[in-house]
Amino acid sequence: MDRLMRHGRNLALAGAAAALALGTTACSSGDGGAAFRANVALSQPDQVMDALPSPAALPSGWRLAPGAKPPKVIEQAEASSDCRKKLSISCSGIQLGGTVRYEMASNTDNDIRFTLLTFDTTEHAGPVFEAMVTSLEKDDSKARRITLKAAAEQSQGFERPAESSDAPSGTVASVMAMRVGTVVALIELDEDERDHKTLQQFTALEVERIKKVQQGTNPNA
């Protein structure tokens, strides 16, 4: 499995950071005000590192898995190759990729994975988001669209039954794909509540970090 796109154990996500076209709803940013600069391109590795959730930023109970790699930046050539291969589109304007995986300390079967793809313009980021959504929907017949709040220009969530025999009763696997300005983000959660409280929490965290980096501020401050 390639380093850029690591699909969840419970959600079959064809390829890596998939494609979102077919009727995905665009939603306006609900916060950030004039300081949010959607056209800012995250073209430097340290910007991508800052946009990915750091271990210190995680909610209580989550941690970097023992032996797991810390947040990692994927260079332009590899990110572009993976994006084109996985989504079957040109992925024009791609700058960098980034990925990190965390686990719940009390339930190490429950992983959450973050993937970022950064672009030079919003016009180039949009088709990749759309391709990602399409891929998520096309490649898992059990995936069902869900509606969650996300302060992003475009977003779409999905859920499907959790397949782990050890998963608590009533949990589901869930995914959120979104576009925040020039950044396309994918969040994959192995076990989520029916009301998607955990996915919603991490979605808000990721959007806030991306926007702060686009504003030129430190998301860990």
CSV table of C-alpha atoms in Angstrom, one decimal:
chain,number,residue,atom,x,y,z
A,1,MET,CA,0.0,0.0,0.0
A,2,ASP,CA,1.4,3.3,-0.9
A,3,ARG,CA,2.4,5.9,1.7
A,4,LEU,CA,0.1,8.7,0.6
A,5,MET,CA,-3.2,7.0,0.6
A,6,ARG,CA,-4.0,4.4,3.3
A,7,HIS,CA,-7.6,3.3,3.3
A,8,GLY,CA,-9.4,2.2,6.4
A,9,ARG,CA,-9.8,-1.4,7.3
A,10,ASN,CA,-13.6,-1.0,7.3
A,11,LEU,CA,-14.1,1.4,4.4
A,12,ALA,CA,-13.0,0.3,0.9
A,13,LEU,CA,-11.6,3.5,-0.5
A,14,ALA,CA,-10.3,2.7,-4.0
A,15,GLY,CA,-6.9,4.1,-4.5
A,16,ALA,CA,-5.9,6.7,-2.0
A,17,ALA,CA,-7.3,10.2,-1.6
A,18,ALA,CA,-10.3,9.6,-3.8
A,19,ALA,CA,-12.5,11.7,-6.1
A,20,LEU,CA,-15.6,13.6,-5.3
A,21,ALA,CA,-17.7,14.5,-8.3
A,22,LEU,CA,-21.4,13.3,-8.7
A,23,GLY,CA,-23.5,15.9,-6.9
A,24,THR,CA,-21.3,16.8,-4.0
A,25,THR,CA,-22.6,19.7,-2.1
A,26,ALA,CA,-20.5,22.8,-1.7
A,27,CYS,CA,-20.8,24.5,1.6
A,28,SER,CA,-19.6,28.0,2.6
A,29,SER,CA,-17.0,28.5,5.3
A,30,GLY,CA,-18.7,29.2,8.6
A,31,ASP,CA,-15.8,30.8,10.3
A,32,GLY,CA,-12.4,32.4,9.7
A,33,GLY,CA,-13.9,35.7,8.5
A,34,ALA,CA,-11.7,37.9,6.3
A,35,ALA,CA,-8.6,36.4,7.7
A,36,PHE,CA,-9.3,33.1,6.0
A,37,ARG,CA,-7.5,33.1,2.6
A,38,ALA,CA,-8.8,30.3,0.5
A,39,ASN,CA,-6.4,30.9,-2.3
A,40,VAL,CA,-3.3,30.5,-0.2
A,41,ALA,CA,-1.3,27.5,-1.4
A,42,LEU,CA,0.5,25.3,1.2
A,43,SER,CA,3.6,24.7,-0.9
A,44,GLN,CA,6.2,24.3,1.9
A,45,PRO,CA,6.7,21.0,3.9
A,46,ASP,CA,6.5,22.8,7.2
A,47,GLN,CA,3.1,24.2,6.2
A,48,VAL,CA,1.8,20.7,5.6
A,49,MET,CA,3.3,19.4,8.8
A,50,ASP,CA,1.5,22.2,10.7
A,51,ALA,CA,-1.8,21.5,9.0
A,52,LEU,CA,-1.8,17.9,10.0
A,53,PRO,CA,-2.9,17.3,13.6
A,54,SER,CA,0.0,17.0,15.9
A,55,PRO,CA,0.1,14.5,18.8
A,56,ALA,CA,-0.2,17.5,21.2
A,57,ALA,CA,-3.4,18.7,19.5
A,58,LEU,CA,-5.3,15.4,19.8
A,59,PRO,CA,-8.4,15.1,22.1
A,60,SER,CA,-7.8,13.2,25.3
A,61,GLY,CA,-7.6,9.5,24.8
A,62,TRP,CA,-5.9,9.6,21.4
A,63,ARG,CA,-2.2,9.0,20.7
A,64,LEU,CA,0.4,8.2,18.1
A,65,ALA,CA,0.4,4.4,17.9
A,66,PRO,CA,3.5,2.7,19.2
A,67,GLY,CA,5.9,2.3,16.3
A,68,ALA,CA,3.8,4.5,14.0
A,69,LYS,CA,5.4,7.2,12.0
A,70,PRO,CA,4.8,10.9,13.1
A,71,PRO,CA,3.1,13.3,10.6
A,72,LYS,CA,4.8,12.9,7.3
A,73,VAL,CA,5.1,15.1,4.2
A,74,ILE,CA,4.9,13.5,0.8
A,75,GLU,CA,6.9,15.3,-1.9
A,76,GLN,CA,5.4,16.7,-5.0
A,77,ALA,CA,6.5,14.0,-7.5
A,78,GLU,CA,5.2,11.1,-5.3
A,79,ALA,CA,2.0,12.9,-4.4
A,80,SER,CA,1.3,13.7,-8.0
A,81,SER,CA,2.0,10.1,-9.1
A,82,ASP,CA,-0.2,8.6,-6.4
A,83,CYS,CA,-3.0,11.1,-7.0
A,84,ARG,CA,-3.1,10.4,-10.7
A,85,LYS,CA,-3.0,6.6,-10.3
A,86,LYS,CA,-5.6,6.4,-7.5
A,87,LEU,CA,-8.1,8.9,-8.9
A,88,SER,CA,-7.5,8.6,-12.6
A,89,ILE,CA,-7.5,12.4,-13.1
A,90,SER,CA,-4.7,14.8,-14.0
A,91,CYS,CA,-4.3,16.2,-10.4
A,92,SER,CA,-2.9,19.4,-12.0
A,93,GLY,CA,-1.3,21.9,-9.6
A,94,ILE,CA,-0.6,19.4,-6.8
A,95,GLN,CA,2.1,20.7,-4.4
A,96,LEU,CA,2.5,18.3,-1.6
A,97,GLY,CA,0.8,15.5,0.3
A,98,GLY,CA,0.8,14.6,4.0
A,99,THR,CA,-0.4,11.8,6.2
A,100,VAL,CA,-0.6,10.6,9.8
A,101,ARG,CA,-2.3,7.9,11.7
A,102,TYR,CA,-3.4,7.9,15.4
A,103,GLU,CA,-5.1,5.4,17.6
A,104,MET,CA,-7.4,5.4,20.6
A,105,ALA,CA,-5.4,4.4,23.7
A,106,SER,CA,-8.3,2.5,25.2
A,107,ASN,CA,-9.1,0.7,22.0
A,108,THR,CA,-6.1,0.2,19.8
A,109,ASP,CA,-8.3,-1.3,17.0
A,110,ASN,CA,-9.8,2.1,16.5
A,111,ASP,CA,-7.5,4.1,14.2
A,112,ILE,CA,-8.0,7.5,12.6
A,113,ARG,CA,-6.0,8.5,9.5
A,114,PHE,CA,-5.6,12.0,8.0
A,115,THR,CA,-4.5,12.6,4.4
A,116,LEU,CA,-3.9,16.0,2.9
A,117,LEU,CA,-3.3,17.0,-0.7
A,118,THR,CA,-2.3,20.6,-1.3
A,119,PHE,CA,-2.7,22.5,-4.6
A,120,ASP,CA,-1.7,25.8,-6.2
A,121,THR,CA,-5.2,27.0,-6.8
A,122,THR,CA,-8.8,26.3,-5.6
A,123,GLU,CA,-9.6,25.5,-9.2
A,124,HIS,CA,-7.2,22.6,-9.2
A,125,ALA,CA,-8.2,21.4,-5.8
A,126,GLY,CA,-11.9,21.2,-6.6
A,127,PRO,CA,-11.9,18.4,-9.2
A,128,VAL,CA,-9.7,16.3,-6.9
A,129,PHE,CA,-12.2,16.6,-4.1
A,130,GLU,CA,-14.9,15.6,-6.4
A,131,ALA,CA,-13.0,12.7,-7.7
A,132,MET,CA,-12.4,11.6,-4.1
A,133,VAL,CA,-16.0,11.6,-3.2
A,134,THR,CA,-16.9,9.7,-6.4
A,135,SER,CA,-14.3,7.0,-5.6
A,136,LEU,CA,-15.5,6.6,-2.0
A,137,GLU,CA,-19.1,6.1,-3.2
A,138,LYS,CA,-18.3,4.0,-6.2
A,139,ASP,CA,-15.9,1.5,-4.6
A,140,ASP,CA,-17.9,0.6,-1.5
A,141,SER,CA,-21.5,-0.5,-2.1
A,142,LYS,CA,-22.2,-0.3,1.7
A,143,ALA,CA,-21.0,3.3,2.0
A,144,ARG,CA,-23.9,5.7,2.8
A,145,ARG,CA,-23.7,9.5,2.6
A,146,ILE,CA,-24.1,11.4,5.9
A,147,THR,CA,-24.5,15.1,6.6
A,148,LEU,CA,-22.1,16.7,9.0
A,149,LYS,CA,-21.2,20.2,9.7
A,150,ALA,CA,-17.8,21.3,8.2
A,151,ALA,CA,-16.6,24.8,7.9
A,152,ALA,CA,-15.2,24.0,4.4
A,153,GLU,CA,-16.0,25.0,0.9
A,154,GLN,CA,-16.9,21.5,0.0
A,155,SER,CA,-17.4,18.4,2.2
A,156,GLN,CA,-19.0,15.0,2.2
A,157,GLY,CA,-19.2,12.3,4.9
A,158,PHE,CA,-19.8,8.6,4.6
A,159,GLU,CA,-20.5,5.8,6.9
A,160,ARG,CA,-20.8,2.0,6.7
A,161,PRO,CA,-21.1,-0.8,9.3
A,162,ALA,CA,-18.0,-1.4,11.3
A,163,GLU,CA,-16.6,-4.9,10.3
A,164,SER,CA,-14.4,-5.6,13.3
A,165,SER,CA,-15.8,-8.3,15.5
A,166,ASP,CA,-14.5,-6.4,18.5
A,167,ALA,CA,-16.2,-3.1,17.6
A,168,PRO,CA,-18.6,-1.9,20.2
A,169,SER,CA,-22.3,-2.3,19.5
A,170,GLY,CA,-23.8,0.5,17.5
A,171,THR,CA,-20.5,1.8,16.1
A,172,VAL,CA,-19.8,2.5,12.4
A,173,ALA,CA,-16.8,3.2,10.2
A,174,SER,CA,-16.9,6.7,8.9
A,175,VAL,CA,-15.0,9.0,6.5
A,176,MET,CA,-15.0,12.8,5.8
A,177,ALA,CA,-13.7,14.2,2.6
A,178,MET,CA,-13.5,18.0,2.3
A,179,ARG,CA,-11.9,20.9,0.5
A,180,VAL,CA,-10.6,23.9,2.5
A,181,GLY,CA,-9.4,26.4,0.0
A,182,THR,CA,-6.5,24.9,-1.9
A,183,VAL,CA,-6.3,21.8,0.4
A,184,VAL,CA,-8.1,18.5,0.0
A,185,ALA,CA,-8.4,16.5,3.2
A,186,LEU,CA,-9.5,13.0,3.9
A,187,ILE,CA,-10.3,11.7,7.4
A,188,GLU,CA,-10.9,8.0,8.0
A,189,LEU,CA,-12.2,6.6,11.3
A,190,ASP,CA,-12.5,2.9,11.9
A,191,GLU,CA,-15.1,3.1,14.7
A,192,ASP,CA,-17.4,6.1,15.2
A,193,GLU,CA,-20.6,6.7,17.1
A,194,ARG,CA,-23.9,6.6,15.4
A,195,ASP,CA,-24.2,10.4,15.8
A,196,HIS,CA,-20.6,10.8,14.5
A,197,LYS,CA,-19.5,12.8,17.5
A,198,THR,CA,-15.8,11.7,17.1
A,199,LEU,CA,-15.7,12.3,13.3
A,200,GLN,CA,-17.3,15.7,13.8
A,201,GLN,CA,-14.7,16.6,16.5
A,202,PHE,CA,-11.8,15.7,14.3
A,203,THR,CA,-13.3,17.4,11.2
A,204,ALA,CA,-13.5,20.7,13.2
A,205,LEU,CA,-9.9,20.2,14.4
A,206,GLU,CA,-8.5,19.6,10.9
A,207,VAL,CA,-10.4,22.5,9.3
A,208,GLU,CA,-9.2,24.9,12.0
A,209,ARG,CA,-5.6,23.8,11.6
A,210,ILE,CA,-5.7,24.2,7.8
A,211,LYS,CA,-7.2,27.6,8.0
A,212,LYS,CA,-4.7,28.8,10.6
A,213,VAL,CA,-1.9,27.7,8.4
A,214,GLN,CA,-3.5,29.5,5.4
A,215,GLN,CA,-3.7,32.6,7.6
A,216,GLY,CA,0.0,32.4,8.4
A,217,THR,CA,-0.6,31.6,12.1
A,218,ASN,CA,0.6,28.7,14.3
A,219,PRO,CA,-2.1,26.1,14.8
A,220,ASN,CA,-0.4,24.9,18.0
A,221,ALA,CA,-0.3,28.3,19.6
